[in-house]
Short mmCIF file of C-alpha atoms in Angstrom, two decimals:
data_model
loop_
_atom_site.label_atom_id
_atom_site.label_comp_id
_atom_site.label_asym_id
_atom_site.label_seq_id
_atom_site.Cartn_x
_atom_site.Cartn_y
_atom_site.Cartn_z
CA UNK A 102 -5.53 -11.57 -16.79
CA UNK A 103 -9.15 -10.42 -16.48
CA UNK A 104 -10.75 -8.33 -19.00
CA UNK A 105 -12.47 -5.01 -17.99
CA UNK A 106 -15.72 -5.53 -17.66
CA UNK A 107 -18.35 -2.35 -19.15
CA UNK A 108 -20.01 -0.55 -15.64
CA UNK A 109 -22.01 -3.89 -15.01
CA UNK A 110 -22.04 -3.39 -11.13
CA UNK A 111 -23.21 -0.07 -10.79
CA UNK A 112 -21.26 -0.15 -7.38
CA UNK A 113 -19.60 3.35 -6.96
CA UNK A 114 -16.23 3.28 -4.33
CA UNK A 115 -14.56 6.06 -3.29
CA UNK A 116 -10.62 5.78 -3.35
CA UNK A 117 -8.77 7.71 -1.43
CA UNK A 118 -5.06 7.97 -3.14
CA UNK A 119 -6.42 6.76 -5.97
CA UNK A 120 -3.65 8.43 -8.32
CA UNK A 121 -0.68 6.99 -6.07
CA UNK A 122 1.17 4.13 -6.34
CA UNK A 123 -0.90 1.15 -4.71
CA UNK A 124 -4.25 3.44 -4.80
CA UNK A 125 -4.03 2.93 -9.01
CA UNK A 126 -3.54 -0.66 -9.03
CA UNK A 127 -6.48 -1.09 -6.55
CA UNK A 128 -8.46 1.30 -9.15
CA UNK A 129 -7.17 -0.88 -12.12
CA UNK A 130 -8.17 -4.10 -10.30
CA UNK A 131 -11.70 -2.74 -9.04
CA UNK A 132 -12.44 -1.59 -13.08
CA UNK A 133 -11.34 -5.11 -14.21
CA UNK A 134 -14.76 -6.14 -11.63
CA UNK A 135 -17.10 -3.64 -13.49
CA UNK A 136 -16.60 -1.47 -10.38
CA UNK A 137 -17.41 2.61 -11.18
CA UNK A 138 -14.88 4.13 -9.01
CA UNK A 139 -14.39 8.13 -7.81
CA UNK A 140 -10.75 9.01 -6.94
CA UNK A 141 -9.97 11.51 -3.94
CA UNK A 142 -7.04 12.65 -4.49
CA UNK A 143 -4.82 15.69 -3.36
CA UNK A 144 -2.04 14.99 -5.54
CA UNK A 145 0.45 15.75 -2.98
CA UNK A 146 2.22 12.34 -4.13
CA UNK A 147 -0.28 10.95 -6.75
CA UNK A 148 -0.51 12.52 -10.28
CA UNK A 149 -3.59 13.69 -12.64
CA UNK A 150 -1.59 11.72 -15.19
CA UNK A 151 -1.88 8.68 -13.70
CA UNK A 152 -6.08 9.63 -12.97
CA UNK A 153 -5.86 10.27 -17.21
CA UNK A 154 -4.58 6.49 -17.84
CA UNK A 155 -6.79 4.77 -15.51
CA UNK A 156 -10.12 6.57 -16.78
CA UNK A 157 -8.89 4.53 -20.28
CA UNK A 158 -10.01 1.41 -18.88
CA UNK A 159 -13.58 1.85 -16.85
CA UNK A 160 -15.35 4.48 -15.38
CA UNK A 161 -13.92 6.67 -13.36
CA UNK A 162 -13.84 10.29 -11.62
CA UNK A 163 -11.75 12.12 -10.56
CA UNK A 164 -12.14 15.09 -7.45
CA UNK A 165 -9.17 16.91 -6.38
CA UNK A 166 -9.31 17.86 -2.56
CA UNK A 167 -7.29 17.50 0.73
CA UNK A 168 -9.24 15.27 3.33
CA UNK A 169 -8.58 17.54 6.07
CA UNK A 170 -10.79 19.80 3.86
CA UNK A 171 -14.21 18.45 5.68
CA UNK A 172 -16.68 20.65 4.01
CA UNK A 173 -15.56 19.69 0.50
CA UNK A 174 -15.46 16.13 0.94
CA UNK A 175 -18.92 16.04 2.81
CA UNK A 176 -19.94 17.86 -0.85
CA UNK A 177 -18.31 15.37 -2.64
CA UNK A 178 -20.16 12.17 -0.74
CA UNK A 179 -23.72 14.33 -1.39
CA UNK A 180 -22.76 14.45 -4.84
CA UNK A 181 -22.16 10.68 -5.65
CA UNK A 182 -23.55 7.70 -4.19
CA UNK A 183 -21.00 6.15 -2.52
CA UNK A 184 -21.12 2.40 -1.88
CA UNK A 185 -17.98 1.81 -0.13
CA UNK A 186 -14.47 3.46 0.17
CA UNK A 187 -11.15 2.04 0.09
CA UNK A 188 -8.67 4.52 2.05
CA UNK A 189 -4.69 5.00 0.79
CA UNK A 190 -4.37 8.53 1.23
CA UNK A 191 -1.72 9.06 3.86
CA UNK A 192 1.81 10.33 4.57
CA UNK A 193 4.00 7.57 4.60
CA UNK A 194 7.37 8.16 5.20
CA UNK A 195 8.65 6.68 8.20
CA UNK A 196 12.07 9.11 8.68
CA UNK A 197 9.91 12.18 7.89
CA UNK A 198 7.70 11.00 10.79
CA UNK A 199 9.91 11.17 13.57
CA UNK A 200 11.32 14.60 11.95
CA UNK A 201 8.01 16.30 11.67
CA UNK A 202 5.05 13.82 14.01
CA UNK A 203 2.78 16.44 13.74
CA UNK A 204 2.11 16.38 10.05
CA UNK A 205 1.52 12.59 10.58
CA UNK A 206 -0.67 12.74 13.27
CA UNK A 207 -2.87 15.85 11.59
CA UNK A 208 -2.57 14.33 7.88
CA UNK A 209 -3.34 10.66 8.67
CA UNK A 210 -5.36 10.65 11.97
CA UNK A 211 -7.40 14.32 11.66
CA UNK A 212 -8.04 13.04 7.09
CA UNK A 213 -9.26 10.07 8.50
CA UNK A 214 -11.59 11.34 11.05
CA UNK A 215 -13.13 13.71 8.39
CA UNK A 216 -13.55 10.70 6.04
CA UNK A 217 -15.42 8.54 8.64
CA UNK A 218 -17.70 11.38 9.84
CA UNK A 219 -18.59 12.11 5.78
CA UNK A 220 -19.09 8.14 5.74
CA UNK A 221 -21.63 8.22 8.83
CA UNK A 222 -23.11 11.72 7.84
CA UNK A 223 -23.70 10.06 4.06
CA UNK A 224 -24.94 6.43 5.04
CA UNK A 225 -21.76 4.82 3.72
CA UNK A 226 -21.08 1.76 6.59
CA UNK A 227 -18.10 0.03 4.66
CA UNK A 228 -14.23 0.71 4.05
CA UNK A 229 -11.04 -1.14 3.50
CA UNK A 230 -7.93 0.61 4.95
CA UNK A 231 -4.57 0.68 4.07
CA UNK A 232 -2.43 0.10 7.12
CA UNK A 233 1.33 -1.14 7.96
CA UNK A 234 3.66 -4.07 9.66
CA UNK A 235 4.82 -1.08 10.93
CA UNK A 236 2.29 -1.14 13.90
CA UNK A 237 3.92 -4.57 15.14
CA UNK A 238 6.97 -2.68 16.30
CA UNK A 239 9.98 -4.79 16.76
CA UNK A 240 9.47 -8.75 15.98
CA UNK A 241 9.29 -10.62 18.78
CA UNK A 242 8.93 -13.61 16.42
CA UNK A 243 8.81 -14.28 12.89
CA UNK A 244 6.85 -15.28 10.79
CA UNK A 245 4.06 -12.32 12.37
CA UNK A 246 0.85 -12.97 12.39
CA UNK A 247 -1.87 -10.58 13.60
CA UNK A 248 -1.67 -11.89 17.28
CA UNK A 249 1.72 -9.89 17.39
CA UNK A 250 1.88 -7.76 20.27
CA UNK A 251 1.49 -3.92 18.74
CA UNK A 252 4.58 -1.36 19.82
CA UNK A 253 5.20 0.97 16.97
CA UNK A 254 7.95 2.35 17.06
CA UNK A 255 7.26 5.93 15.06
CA UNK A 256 5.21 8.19 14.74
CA UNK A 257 3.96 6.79 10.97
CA UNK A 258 3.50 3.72 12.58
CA UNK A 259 1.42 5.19 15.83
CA UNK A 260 -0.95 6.85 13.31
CA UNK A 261 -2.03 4.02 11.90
CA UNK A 262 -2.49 2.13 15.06
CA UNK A 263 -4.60 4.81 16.34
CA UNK A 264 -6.49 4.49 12.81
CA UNK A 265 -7.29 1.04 13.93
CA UNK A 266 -8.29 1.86 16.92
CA UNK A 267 -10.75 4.35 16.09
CA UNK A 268 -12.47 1.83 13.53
CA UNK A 269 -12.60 -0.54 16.10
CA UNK A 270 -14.60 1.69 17.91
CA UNK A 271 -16.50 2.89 14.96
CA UNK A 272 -17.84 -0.42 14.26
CA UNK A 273 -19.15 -1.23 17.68
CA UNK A 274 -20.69 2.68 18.30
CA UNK A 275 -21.99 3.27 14.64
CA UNK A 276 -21.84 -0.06 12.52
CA UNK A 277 -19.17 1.24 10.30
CA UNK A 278 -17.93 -2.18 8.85
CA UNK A 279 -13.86 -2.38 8.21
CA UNK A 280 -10.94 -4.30 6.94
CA UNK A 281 -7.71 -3.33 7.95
CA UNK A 282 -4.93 -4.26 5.98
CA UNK A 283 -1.06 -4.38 7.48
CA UNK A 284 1.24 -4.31 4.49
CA UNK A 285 4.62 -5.70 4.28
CA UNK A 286 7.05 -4.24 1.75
CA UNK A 287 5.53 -3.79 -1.92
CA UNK A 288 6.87 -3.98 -5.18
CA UNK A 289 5.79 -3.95 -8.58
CA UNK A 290 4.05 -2.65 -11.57
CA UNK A 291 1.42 -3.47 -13.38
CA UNK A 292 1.87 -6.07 -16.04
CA UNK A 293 0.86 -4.18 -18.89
CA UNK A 294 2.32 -1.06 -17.77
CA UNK A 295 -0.48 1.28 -16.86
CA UNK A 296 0.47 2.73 -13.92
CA UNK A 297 3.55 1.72 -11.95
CA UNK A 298 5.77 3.18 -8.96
CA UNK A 299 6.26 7.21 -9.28
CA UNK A 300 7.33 8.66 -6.57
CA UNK A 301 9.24 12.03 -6.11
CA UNK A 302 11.91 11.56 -4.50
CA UNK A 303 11.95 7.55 -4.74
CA UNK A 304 12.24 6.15 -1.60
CA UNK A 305 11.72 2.44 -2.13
CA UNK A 306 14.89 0.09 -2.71
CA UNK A 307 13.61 -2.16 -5.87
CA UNK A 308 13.01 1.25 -8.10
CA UNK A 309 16.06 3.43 -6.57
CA UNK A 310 17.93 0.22 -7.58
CA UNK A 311 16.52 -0.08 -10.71
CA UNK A 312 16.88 3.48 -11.85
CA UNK A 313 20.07 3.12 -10.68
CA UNK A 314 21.49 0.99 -13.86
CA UNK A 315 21.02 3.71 -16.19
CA UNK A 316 24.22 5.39 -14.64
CA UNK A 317 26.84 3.33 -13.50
CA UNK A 318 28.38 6.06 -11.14
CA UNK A 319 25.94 5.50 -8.78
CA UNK A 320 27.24 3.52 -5.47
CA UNK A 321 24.39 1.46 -3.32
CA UNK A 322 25.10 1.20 0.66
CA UNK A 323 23.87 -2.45 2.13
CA UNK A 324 23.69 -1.93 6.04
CA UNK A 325 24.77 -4.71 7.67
CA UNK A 326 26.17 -8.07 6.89
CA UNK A 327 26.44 -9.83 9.69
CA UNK A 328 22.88 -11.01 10.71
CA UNK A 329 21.86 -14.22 11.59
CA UNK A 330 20.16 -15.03 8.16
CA UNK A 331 21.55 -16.97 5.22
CA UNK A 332 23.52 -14.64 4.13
CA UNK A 333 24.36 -11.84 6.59
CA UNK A 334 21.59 -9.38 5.11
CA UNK A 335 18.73 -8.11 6.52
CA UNK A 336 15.40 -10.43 5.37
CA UNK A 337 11.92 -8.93 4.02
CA UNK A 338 8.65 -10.31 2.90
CA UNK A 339 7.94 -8.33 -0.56
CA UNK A 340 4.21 -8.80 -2.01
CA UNK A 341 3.78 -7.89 -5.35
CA UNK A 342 1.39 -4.54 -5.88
CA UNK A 343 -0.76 -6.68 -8.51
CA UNK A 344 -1.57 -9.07 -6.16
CA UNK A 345 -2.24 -6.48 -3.06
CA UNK A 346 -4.32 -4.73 -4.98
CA UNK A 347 -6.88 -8.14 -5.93
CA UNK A 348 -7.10 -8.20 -1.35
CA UNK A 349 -8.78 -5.14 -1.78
CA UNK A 350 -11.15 -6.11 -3.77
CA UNK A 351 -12.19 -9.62 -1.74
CA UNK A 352 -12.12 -7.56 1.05
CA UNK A 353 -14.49 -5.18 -0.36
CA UNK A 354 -16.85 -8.53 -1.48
CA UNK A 355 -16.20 -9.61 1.96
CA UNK A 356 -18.07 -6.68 3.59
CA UNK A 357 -20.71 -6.54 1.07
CA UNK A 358 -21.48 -9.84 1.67
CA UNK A 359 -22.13 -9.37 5.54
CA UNK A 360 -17.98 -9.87 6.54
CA UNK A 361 -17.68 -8.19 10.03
CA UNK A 362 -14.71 -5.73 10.84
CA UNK A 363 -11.73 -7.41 10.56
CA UNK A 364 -7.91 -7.00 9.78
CA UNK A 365 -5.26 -9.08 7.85
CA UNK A 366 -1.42 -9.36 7.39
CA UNK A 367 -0.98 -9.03 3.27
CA UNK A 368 2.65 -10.62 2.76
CA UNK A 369 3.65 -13.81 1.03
CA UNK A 370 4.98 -16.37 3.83
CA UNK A 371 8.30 -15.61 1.75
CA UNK A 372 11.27 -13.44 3.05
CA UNK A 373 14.23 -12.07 0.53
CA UNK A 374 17.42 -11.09 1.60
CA UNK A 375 19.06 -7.73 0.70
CA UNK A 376 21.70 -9.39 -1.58
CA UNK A 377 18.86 -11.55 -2.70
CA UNK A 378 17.28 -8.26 -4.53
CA UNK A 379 20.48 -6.92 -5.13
CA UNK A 380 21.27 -9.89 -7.51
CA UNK A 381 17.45 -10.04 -9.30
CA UNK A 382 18.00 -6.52 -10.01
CA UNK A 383 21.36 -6.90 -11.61
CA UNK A 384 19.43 -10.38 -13.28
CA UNK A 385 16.87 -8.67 -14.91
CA UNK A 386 18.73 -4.52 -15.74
CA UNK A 387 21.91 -6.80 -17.14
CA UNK A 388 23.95 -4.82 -15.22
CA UNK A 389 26.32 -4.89 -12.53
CA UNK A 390 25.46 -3.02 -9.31
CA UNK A 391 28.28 -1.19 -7.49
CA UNK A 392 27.56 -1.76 -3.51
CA UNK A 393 29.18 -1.04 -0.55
CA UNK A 394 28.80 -2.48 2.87
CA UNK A 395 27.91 -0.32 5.64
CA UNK A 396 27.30 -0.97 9.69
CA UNK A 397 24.01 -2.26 10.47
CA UNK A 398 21.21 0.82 11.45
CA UNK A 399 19.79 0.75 14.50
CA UNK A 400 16.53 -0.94 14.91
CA UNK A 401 16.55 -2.51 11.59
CA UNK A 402 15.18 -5.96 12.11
CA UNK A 403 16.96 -9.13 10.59
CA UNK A 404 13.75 -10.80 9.18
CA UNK A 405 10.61 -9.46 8.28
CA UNK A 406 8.20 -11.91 7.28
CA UNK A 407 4.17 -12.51 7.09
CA UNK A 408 1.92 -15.16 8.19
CA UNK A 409 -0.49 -14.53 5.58
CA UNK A 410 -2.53 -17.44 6.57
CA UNK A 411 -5.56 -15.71 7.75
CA UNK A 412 -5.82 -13.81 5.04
CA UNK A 413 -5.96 -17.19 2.66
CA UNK A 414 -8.40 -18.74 5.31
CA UNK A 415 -11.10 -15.92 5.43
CA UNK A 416 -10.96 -13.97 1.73
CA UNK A 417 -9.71 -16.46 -0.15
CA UNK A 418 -6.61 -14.04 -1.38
CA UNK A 419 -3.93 -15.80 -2.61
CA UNK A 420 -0.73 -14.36 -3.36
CA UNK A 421 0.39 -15.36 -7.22
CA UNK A 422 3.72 -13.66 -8.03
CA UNK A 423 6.91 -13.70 -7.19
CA UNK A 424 9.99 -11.23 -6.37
CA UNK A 425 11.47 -12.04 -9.54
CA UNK A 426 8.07 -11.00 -11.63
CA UNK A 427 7.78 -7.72 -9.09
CA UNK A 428 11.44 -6.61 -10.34
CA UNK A 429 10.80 -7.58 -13.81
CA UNK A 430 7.45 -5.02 -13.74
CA UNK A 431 9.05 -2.50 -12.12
CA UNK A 432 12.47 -2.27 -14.50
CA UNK A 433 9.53 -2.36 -17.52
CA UNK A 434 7.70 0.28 -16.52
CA UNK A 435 11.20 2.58 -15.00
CA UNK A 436 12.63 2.00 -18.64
CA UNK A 437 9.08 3.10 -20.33
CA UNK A 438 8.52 6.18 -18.49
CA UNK A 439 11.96 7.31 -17.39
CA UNK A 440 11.84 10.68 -15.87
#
């Protein structure tokens, strides 16, 4: 594992999200460059505790503020030279999207805006974005590479299409250099256990999973066993945070180093299957998992999976770990800060 190196670079990014879950590892992974990094953080779902352990291991700031909050952020970018920013800071929750689209589209389109007219207005031309599969929409084939059609199919989704869109546009109006990353599902901790998955409520499956072999009265629902996969479960592609985290910071070399705007799939080639997890989870915990079997939702896919080959082709990423060493991080760091 690479050792942090002592504010060689000088570089200074801006990381929006820094103190949640995948916005800390890509803070962790930019220190361990010699990176100086400045989180942006609301703390709406990221914590000042997590900002406390990563300023440990480099140099780091820390400003509290809401993007939507244009005047203060336009402060912040006069106050620090900014060489880049890597954007997290969104809502993210797909079911809260279609309950409530207008927080979405105000919160993730309106923050964003305000964060590239602070970039222009401040002379900052390069950012790495944190976008979803979930702009592909339904698969039309599998594995999906980044010539999918695009059809989201919620509002979460739409927003960061739209995101996209506008950087597209960005680049060719104002040179404002991108890479747009579509995650697939991610999972993990980091491997010494400085920051990790906190979120409140958890949403995710590995964690709620996880958490839930402290207390055997708890009863997980599987929807759906009757696909047409290898074992009647619904398949997904799960990249470990770790290694999402090192994209960022190729991508960031990438533009530095001239890259134009571009986007990539970050998955692993790999797909997992429900009871797949299920059984790593009981593997690693030593515990058996009490599950029930539910009818299939509505617009859940059956597979999932990433072509991650343009990814390898053009950065050079290469995904390292495997489900197995994902679940094994997370149950560490559940079981060392248990809340």
């Amino acid at each position: 594992m690479a050792e942090y190196k002592d504010d060689n670079n000088k570089k200074q990014i801006l990381v929006t999200g820094g103190a949640g879950y995948i916005g800390s590892h890509c803070v962790l992974a930019l220190l361990k460059q010699g990176y100086n990094v400045v989180i942006f953080d609301n703390l709406s779902t990221g914590h000042i505790e997590t900002v406390n352990s990563l300023k440990k291991y480099g140099n780091v700031d820390f400003y509290q503020g809401d993007l939507l909050n244009y005047s203060y952020l336009n402060t912040v970018f006069k106050q620090i030279a900014v060489d880049a920013v890597i954007h997290f800071a969104a809502c993210s929750q797909v079911g809260e999207s279609v309950k409530n689209p207008q927080k979405y589209y105000i919160n993730n389109v309106c923050g964003t805006l305000n964060l590239l007219k602070a970039m222009l207005e401040n002379n900052v031309k390069k950012i790495v974005f944190s976008s979803t599969a979930a702009i592909y929409g339904e698969p039309q084939y599998t594995p999906i590479n980044e010539e999918h059609p695009l059809n989201p199919i919620n509002p979460y989704g739409q927003t960061k299409l739209m995101i996209e869109k506008i950087m597209e546009d960005y680049d060719k109006a104002y040179g404002l250099s991108s890479v747009r990353f579509r995650y697939f599902n991610v999972a993990g901790a980091d491997s010494k256990g400085i920051v990790g998955e906190w979120h409140e409520p958890e949403t995710h499956l590995i964690p709620k999973i996880l958490a839930s072999t402290h207390s055997n009265e708890r009863t997980f629902e599987i929807y759906g066993n009757n696909y047409k996969t290898k074992d009647g479960t619904c398949i997904r592609d799960y990249i470990n945070v770790e290694d999402l985290a090192e994209a960022h910071v190729l991508a960031l070399k990438y533009l530095e180093n001239g890259g134009k705007t571009n986007f990539f799939n970050l998955g692993t080639n790999e797909g997992s299957s429900v009871k797949e997890v299920f059984k790593l989870c009981e593997e690693i915990a030593g515990k058996k998992i009490n599950v029930i079997i539910r009818q299939k939702r509505e617009g859940d896919p059956a597979i999932l999976v990433a072509d991650n080959s343009k990814a390898k082709d053009i950065l050079g990423w290469q995904p390292e770990k495997k489900l197995m060493q994902s679940i094994k991080t997370a149950y560490k760091w559940g079981i060392i800060n248990a809340r």
